[in-house]
């Protein structure tokens, strides 16, 4: 199915993905493309509207990203946000200048000509919005009129008098703009005349048909971790091509408490026709990690050993032509930003960027259009049990990034037990589903303690729990003190080798969710 879409041109805003999420929450399909690509020619006939994101640049600065002329030539509705608004003004003959007072954070705007976007918002009381800009519009281009203003921005929102072009200086996509979703939906449905047909039920039907057409009579190999993403891919492939799929689960010895057994039992029962292979390679991984404490070296070793083990097992599958992966849309977006582009690549992804040269397999990535919450909805559509779909994310390198310092079987066992106690107490308190990710970290720090009448000198353990929507940003979870107290008491009493427990209250940014 060729689906209409809203095109988001990314000018480097930290909120660009949030724009996409808000549009998809309205059940309208959208795609993010880097601004230097302009309007992709292959999408022109499908575009219902274009959104120009914010960004860190000044439109008048040398080398600042510019507006692709096609944006205005296509005669489709356009919404400019922050930098996107200033870019429209600059490109159409208006003037942008540095603001005498920059606006960052909560602001109040007053609507003067509500028009379609603000109709029904009212002009009697100020509207609360979220600003983040150092420049402002000084003079409007011909054909534009002001829609709203703030104390610092005479043009907080503007619109063309005859063309479907509107722009706002603030960020409607963030939750700090209370009526932002309403404003975006006005643009989608009243300006763009978009159709709310992006549902996970329709995605499942379309993707199953697409997989069958793409794969044909070939065989697909899937690297199965047991996490949400690979579980959903396995379910899709099982339903689409059945016995033409082999799922290979590599047990690296770095998983959570009894997780390898749980994954094996689940897939042996759940998969109808697809093949399931469990490879216990824990000794190979732990042996390769011996004596290594550098985080990046650990990741590279784990990646290398995984490829060796997986490749050896994949070679046993006759007729394999495709490698299935659980690549998600944020992975794709983060990995397409080259050096010098408007968005900074936050991290490299093992799921993006191709395969080792010797693996002559084509990539099959059925989830690459989806955000994490959409993947979970797909899982529910496929009938995957909630205890599998609602699982907290787990990093590919496993406990190796949570055992700081050298990774050994003994240190993994220590952390595994502490982590299990932490998650057990969170579940017992009914908090598990309120948390995006929770885990324990074993620190390479020994501290003095007293147990009974003896002095101890053992490891410190950090507990981490965050709230998030898609892991791109996160805030620390305000864990009830009584839950923390129970966790600390149990870990110190039940886990040999730990005599101190701390709780991490860092947010992302500036920190990261994982410690390594």
XYZ file of C-alpha atoms in Angstrom:
516
model
C 0.000 0.000 0.000
C 1.263 3.469 -0.922
C 0.362 5.617 2.054
C 0.024 9.418 2.110
C 2.357 11.063 4.579
C 3.410 14.235 6.299
C 7.057 15.037 5.606
C 9.167 16.415 8.465
C 12.369 18.148 7.387
C 14.875 17.964 10.240
C 16.907 21.129 10.829
C 18.618 19.750 13.921
C 16.088 20.294 16.700
C 16.315 18.095 19.779
C 12.521 17.798 19.463
C 12.275 16.569 15.852
C 11.458 13.005 16.842
C 8.828 14.355 19.193
C 7.105 16.083 16.281
C 6.889 12.726 14.532
C 5.579 11.012 17.636
C 2.828 13.608 18.100
C 1.748 13.302 14.467
C 1.633 9.533 14.708
C -0.367 9.786 17.930
C -2.981 11.449 15.724
C -2.767 8.298 13.547
C -1.242 10.129 10.603
C 1.817 8.564 9.004
C 4.899 10.780 8.821
C 8.574 10.483 7.990
C 11.614 12.488 9.084
C 14.185 13.389 6.444
C 17.355 15.454 6.929
C 16.955 19.007 5.648
C 19.940 18.795 3.296
C 18.064 16.135 1.302
C 15.248 18.605 0.688
C 11.961 17.130 -0.515
C 12.734 13.567 -1.700
C 11.555 13.195 -5.293
C 10.137 9.707 -4.720
C 7.757 11.059 -2.059
C 6.378 14.073 -3.916
C 3.104 12.477 -4.978
C 2.371 11.215 -1.460
C 2.994 14.342 0.630
C -0.075 15.811 2.357
C 1.882 18.428 4.285
C 5.384 19.496 5.271
C 6.690 20.390 8.729
C 9.916 22.355 9.089
C 11.503 21.537 12.454
C 13.358 23.796 14.824
C 17.141 23.911 14.917
C 20.157 25.480 16.626
C 21.211 27.799 13.797
C 20.440 31.414 12.870
C 18.952 31.752 9.390
C 21.201 34.721 8.593
C 24.427 32.945 9.638
C 26.893 31.738 7.037
C 26.398 28.063 6.289
C 22.987 27.851 7.987
C 20.592 25.228 6.535
C 18.373 26.691 3.833
C 14.883 26.017 2.494
C 14.486 23.692 -0.461
C 12.485 25.689 -3.077
C 10.301 22.617 -3.648
C 8.734 23.168 -0.230
C 6.928 26.218 -1.608
C 6.567 24.953 -5.195
C 4.638 21.782 -4.313
C 1.589 23.753 -3.182
C 1.035 21.562 -0.102
C 0.413 22.905 3.413
C 3.510 23.905 5.366
C 4.023 24.320 9.120
C 7.204 25.994 10.324
C 8.272 25.476 13.946
C 10.823 27.796 15.617
C 13.786 27.766 13.198
C 11.316 26.514 10.582
C 9.256 29.659 11.030
C 12.294 31.912 10.763
C 13.437 29.999 7.685
C 10.095 30.579 5.947
C 10.216 34.283 6.774
C 13.813 34.603 5.578
C 13.235 32.646 2.358
C 10.064 34.551 1.436
C 11.492 38.051 1.844
C 10.934 38.885 5.505
C 13.537 39.724 8.114
C 14.887 37.850 11.133
C 17.076 39.428 13.810
C 18.722 38.515 17.127
C 16.233 38.977 19.959
C 17.067 41.554 22.609
C 15.859 39.013 25.176
C 16.012 35.341 24.324
C 13.044 33.150 25.222
C 13.688 29.738 26.734
C 10.994 27.882 28.608
C 7.437 28.720 29.559
C 5.881 31.743 27.872
C 2.458 33.266 27.359
C 1.122 34.216 23.956
C -1.980 36.145 23.001
C -3.847 35.336 19.800
C -4.956 38.232 17.595
C -6.182 36.474 14.422
C -6.846 32.872 15.542
C -7.492 31.419 12.091
C -7.605 27.646 11.660
C -4.772 26.748 14.048
C -6.005 28.725 17.044
C -9.743 28.747 16.402
C -11.483 28.011 19.684
C -8.398 28.716 21.806
C -9.877 32.094 22.702
C -8.330 35.558 22.761
C -9.346 36.594 26.279
C -6.732 34.600 28.212
C -3.076 34.069 27.266
C -2.074 30.658 25.912
C 0.801 28.783 27.609
C 3.538 27.605 25.227
C 7.170 26.458 25.336
C 9.738 28.725 23.710
C 13.370 27.970 22.837
C 14.912 30.626 20.598
C 17.440 33.449 20.486
C 16.252 35.081 17.249
C 12.899 36.573 16.327
C 10.998 37.763 13.273
C 11.409 41.501 12.766
C 9.398 41.958 9.560
C 6.881 39.639 7.891
C 7.082 38.750 4.193
C 4.358 40.019 1.900
C 1.133 38.077 2.217
C 1.583 37.096 5.881
C -0.307 38.296 8.929
C 0.353 37.852 12.646
C -1.686 35.243 14.493
C -0.255 35.575 17.999
C 2.391 37.460 19.961
C 4.265 37.192 23.251
C 5.875 39.896 25.362
C 9.166 39.271 23.574
C 8.014 38.077 20.149
C 5.718 40.329 18.122
C 5.200 37.370 15.800
C 4.798 34.252 17.945
C 2.596 32.707 15.247
C 1.965 33.787 11.663
C -0.022 32.650 8.648
C -0.266 33.419 4.951
C -3.492 35.155 3.995
C -4.159 33.015 0.897
C -1.808 29.999 0.978
C -1.832 27.091 3.487
C 1.409 28.211 5.129
C 1.489 28.695 8.907
C 4.318 28.977 11.395
C 4.851 29.205 15.158
C 7.833 30.455 17.111
C 7.155 28.029 19.974
C 7.206 24.217 20.171
C 3.719 22.664 20.023
C 5.218 19.151 20.104
C 6.424 19.314 23.741
C 4.080 18.583 26.629
C 4.943 21.974 28.142
C 2.651 23.471 25.463
C -0.685 22.179 26.864
C -2.725 22.694 23.675
C 0.115 21.766 21.341
C -1.408 18.457 20.255
C -4.654 20.210 19.453
C -2.785 22.739 17.340
C -0.906 20.014 15.446
C -4.136 18.161 14.771
C -5.700 21.346 13.413
C -2.813 21.523 10.950
C -3.074 17.818 10.059
C -6.814 17.573 9.564
C -8.095 21.105 8.895
C -5.169 22.368 6.818
C -3.643 19.213 5.296
C -6.871 17.183 5.114
C -4.856 14.172 6.268
C -6.452 10.799 6.967
C -6.073 9.121 10.360
C -5.307 5.668 8.952
C -1.969 4.891 10.622
C -2.902 2.062 12.982
C -0.853 -0.880 14.117
C -3.550 -3.268 12.936
C -3.220 -1.984 9.383
C 0.583 -2.028 9.747
C 0.572 -5.722 10.661
C -1.560 -6.682 7.649
C 0.535 -4.587 5.252
C 3.873 -5.751 6.666
C 2.970 -9.440 6.516
C 2.052 -9.024 2.855
C 5.242 -7.045 2.232
C 7.452 -9.682 3.899
C 5.916 -12.443 1.800
C 6.414 -10.476 -1.412
C 9.982 -9.443 -0.502
C 11.221 -12.829 0.684
C 9.482 -15.045 -1.838
C 10.793 -18.595 -1.439
C 13.991 -17.539 0.371
C 14.882 -18.309 3.986
C 15.287 -15.649 6.697
C 17.605 -15.846 9.709
C 16.741 -13.749 12.750
C 19.109 -12.970 15.598
C 16.777 -13.313 18.566
C 17.610 -11.634 21.880
C 14.282 -12.115 23.631
C 13.740 -8.371 23.946
C 10.612 -6.613 22.754
C 11.922 -5.681 19.291
C 13.285 -9.074 18.236
C 10.268 -10.824 19.791
C 7.895 -8.785 17.646
C 10.009 -9.376 14.521
C 9.971 -13.129 15.257
C 6.178 -13.053 15.613
C 5.783 -11.176 12.323
C 8.070 -13.553 10.455
C 6.403 -16.595 12.005
C 3.013 -15.364 10.823
C 4.263 -14.215 7.407
C 6.592 -17.011 6.263
C 6.520 -19.673 8.996
C 9.088 -22.410 8.393
C 11.082 -20.163 6.055
C 12.408 -18.428 9.197
C 15.053 -19.632 11.651
C 15.423 -17.703 14.915
C 18.872 -18.001 16.477
C 19.138 -17.122 20.160
C 22.763 -16.610 21.231
C 23.129 -16.912 25.015
C 26.161 -14.741 25.799
C 26.192 -15.410 29.547
C 25.476 -11.720 30.143
C 21.732 -11.869 30.576
C 19.494 -11.199 33.565
C 18.365 -13.695 36.193
C 17.254 -16.951 34.474
C 16.519 -14.983 31.310
C 18.044 -17.502 28.910
C 15.747 -20.225 30.220
C 12.708 -17.930 30.044
C 13.437 -16.887 26.471
C 13.958 -20.481 25.362
C 10.765 -21.780 26.992
C 8.683 -18.905 25.632
C 9.729 -19.232 22.001
C 9.599 -23.002 21.949
C 5.934 -22.696 22.989
C 4.975 -19.515 21.093
C 6.360 -19.975 17.566
C 4.015 -21.946 15.339
C 6.161 -22.827 12.330
C 9.409 -20.848 12.547
C 12.481 -22.730 13.773
C 14.124 -21.835 17.096
C 17.803 -22.501 17.875
C 19.408 -21.859 21.288
C 23.203 -21.512 21.288
C 24.938 -21.396 24.677
C 28.091 -19.364 23.998
C 28.542 -17.944 27.494
C 32.028 -19.403 27.942
C 33.235 -17.899 24.646
C 32.037 -14.414 25.597
C 33.343 -14.440 29.168
C 36.697 -15.824 28.054
C 37.081 -13.064 25.445
C 36.191 -10.406 28.044
C 38.699 -11.594 30.648
C 40.949 -8.777 31.857
C 39.149 -6.060 29.834
C 37.674 -3.078 31.668
C 37.479 -0.416 28.919
C 33.773 0.052 27.976
C 34.313 0.514 24.246
C 36.660 -2.487 24.053
C 34.066 -4.607 25.842
C 31.393 -3.606 23.325
C 33.652 -4.399 20.376
C 34.625 -7.783 21.810
C 30.992 -8.702 22.391
C 30.095 -7.627 18.863
C 32.948 -9.636 17.372
C 32.201 -12.807 19.318
C 28.490 -12.528 18.574
C 29.178 -12.349 14.837
C 31.507 -15.353 15.053
C 28.962 -17.459 16.943
C 25.973 -16.293 14.931
C 27.777 -16.713 11.618
C 28.765 -20.279 12.465
C 25.179 -21.172 13.337
C 23.725 -19.318 10.342
C 25.976 -21.288 8.002
C 24.028 -24.393 8.977
C 20.774 -22.957 7.578
C 20.273 -23.945 3.947
C 18.901 -21.381 1.524
C 19.364 -18.405 3.854
C 19.255 -15.156 1.884
C 17.963 -12.619 4.413
C 18.941 -11.440 7.890
C 16.034 -10.144 9.981
C 16.754 -7.317 12.418
C 14.749 -5.328 14.956
C 15.899 -1.917 13.716
C 13.566 0.865 14.917
C 12.906 4.320 13.490
C 15.001 6.173 16.119
C 17.957 3.915 15.196
C 17.569 4.916 11.554
C 17.195 8.632 12.287
C 20.180 8.783 14.649
C 22.394 6.897 12.237
C 21.826 9.016 9.110
C 23.338 12.216 10.496
C 26.789 12.559 8.915
C 29.471 14.720 10.436
C 28.634 18.327 9.765
C 24.912 17.673 9.405
C 22.303 19.459 11.501
C 21.713 16.639 13.949
C 24.475 15.054 15.977
C 24.711 11.276 15.935
C 24.202 10.303 19.576
C 25.514 6.760 19.238
C 26.221 4.099 16.675
C 23.770 1.233 16.433
C 24.569 -2.423 15.930
C 21.315 -2.729 13.958
C 22.134 0.001 11.426
C 24.808 0.409 8.814
C 24.990 -2.953 7.073
C 26.604 -6.328 7.668
C 30.134 -7.710 7.726
C 31.383 -8.150 4.155
C 31.608 -11.917 4.411
C 27.911 -12.298 5.324
C 26.184 -12.431 1.944
C 22.729 -11.741 3.335
C 20.220 -9.036 2.530
C 18.685 -7.053 5.383
C 15.039 -7.408 6.343
C 13.938 -4.759 8.854
C 10.150 -4.858 9.245
C 10.071 -2.436 12.214
C 12.314 0.320 10.818
C 9.339 2.702 10.438
C 8.210 2.339 14.059
C 8.867 3.924 17.437
C 9.151 1.713 20.529
C 5.589 2.240 21.739
C 4.309 1.393 18.247
C 6.322 -1.839 18.325
C 4.599 -2.785 21.559
C 1.216 -2.126 19.932
C 2.197 -4.377 17.031
C 3.090 -7.070 19.566
C -0.339 -6.783 21.131
C -1.957 -7.031 17.698
C -0.009 -10.257 17.171
C -1.175 -11.686 20.494
C 2.170 -11.651 22.293
C 1.567 -11.829 26.078
C 1.795 -8.553 27.959
C 4.583 -9.783 30.231
C 6.777 -10.067 27.133
C 5.619 -6.858 25.439
C 5.882 -4.735 28.590
C 9.426 -5.815 29.438
C 11.925 -3.081 30.151
C 14.592 -2.545 27.465
C 17.851 -4.429 27.889
C 21.119 -3.419 26.186
C 22.608 -5.627 23.482
C 25.904 -6.122 25.395
C 23.843 -7.148 28.434
C 25.372 -7.074 31.892
C 28.775 -6.211 30.420
C 27.734 -2.535 30.389
C 26.361 -2.778 33.925
C 29.350 -4.566 35.442
C 31.723 -1.623 35.468
C 35.314 -2.758 35.183
C 36.289 -6.326 34.366
C 33.450 -8.710 33.477
C 33.692 -12.120 35.152
C 31.194 -14.885 35.758
C 31.360 -14.175 39.497
C 30.729 -10.421 39.119
C 27.868 -11.093 36.699
C 26.299 -13.488 39.200
C 26.571 -10.873 41.947
C 24.916 -8.216 39.803
C 22.305 -10.617 38.471
C 21.034 -11.326 41.985
C 21.000 -7.650 43.002
C 19.144 -6.782 39.800
C 16.569 -9.503 40.403
C 15.891 -8.239 43.932
C 15.461 -4.665 42.642
C 12.982 -5.711 39.938
C 11.115 -8.047 42.321
C 10.571 -5.193 44.791
C 9.462 -2.835 42.016
C 6.923 -5.381 40.817
C 5.731 -6.086 44.352
C 5.118 -2.348 44.810
C 3.106 -2.211 41.555
C 5.580 0.205 39.953
C 7.062 -1.862 37.122
C 4.747 -0.545 34.392
C 5.292 3.060 35.515
C 9.015 2.783 34.778
C 10.670 2.754 31.348
C 13.785 0.954 32.545
C 15.112 -0.197 35.915
C 18.305 -2.049 36.688
C 21.272 -2.417 39.037
C 24.887 -1.503 38.282
C 27.910 -3.115 39.942
C 30.551 -0.469 40.577
C 34.312 -1.086 40.537
C 34.464 0.579 43.931
C 34.977 -1.129 47.271
C 33.632 0.602 50.352
C 33.974 0.021 54.068
C 31.031 -1.500 55.875
C 30.189 -3.259 59.121
C 28.306 -6.568 59.179
C 27.805 -7.976 62.617
C 31.013 -7.255 64.500
C 33.198 -7.448 61.405
C 34.538 -4.741 59.116
C 33.832 -5.389 55.423
C 35.397 -4.004 52.263
C 33.111 -4.899 49.385
C 31.438 -3.593 46.224
C 29.029 -0.708 45.955
C 25.876 -1.167 43.883
C 23.885 1.587 42.142
C 20.186 1.297 41.358
C 18.769 3.119 38.325
C 15.124 3.672 37.296
C 13.930 6.147 34.675
C 10.747 7.296 33.008
C 10.698 7.884 29.270
C 8.596 7.499 26.140
C 11.184 6.202 23.688
C 14.517 6.355 25.528
C 15.700 9.459 23.677
C 15.260 11.564 26.806
C 14.597 10.298 30.314
C 13.999 11.489 33.860
C 14.868 9.587 37.005
C 11.946 7.815 38.614
C 10.941 9.201 42.010
C 11.050 5.897 43.801
C 9.191 5.765 47.143
C 11.631 5.755 50.037
C 10.133 2.611 51.532
C 10.769 0.695 48.294
C 14.373 1.897 48.183
C 14.779 0.910 51.810
C 13.544 -2.627 51.138
C 15.796 -2.944 48.080
C 18.858 -1.773 49.990
C 18.166 -3.998 52.955
C 17.590 -7.112 50.858
C 20.571 -6.575 48.529
C 23.020 -5.995 51.375
C 21.687 -8.971 53.327
C 21.187 -11.429 50.444
C 23.937 -10.608 47.942
C 27.436 -11.569 49.015
C 29.987 -9.026 47.852
C 27.800 -5.887 48.117
C 27.776 -3.758 51.258
C 26.508 -0.409 49.950
C 23.548 0.617 47.734
C 23.020 4.002 46.054
C 20.219 5.403 43.827
C 21.011 7.296 40.617
C 18.995 10.537 40.172
C 20.572 11.707 36.902
C 18.384 12.620 33.925
C 19.101 12.165 30.205
C 20.461 14.563 29.101
C 22.980 15.368 30.500
C 23.534 11.785 31.592
C 22.720 8.581 29.710
C 20.359 5.838 30.826
C 23.058 3.174 30.983
C 26.273 3.889 32.885
C 28.580 2.791 30.056
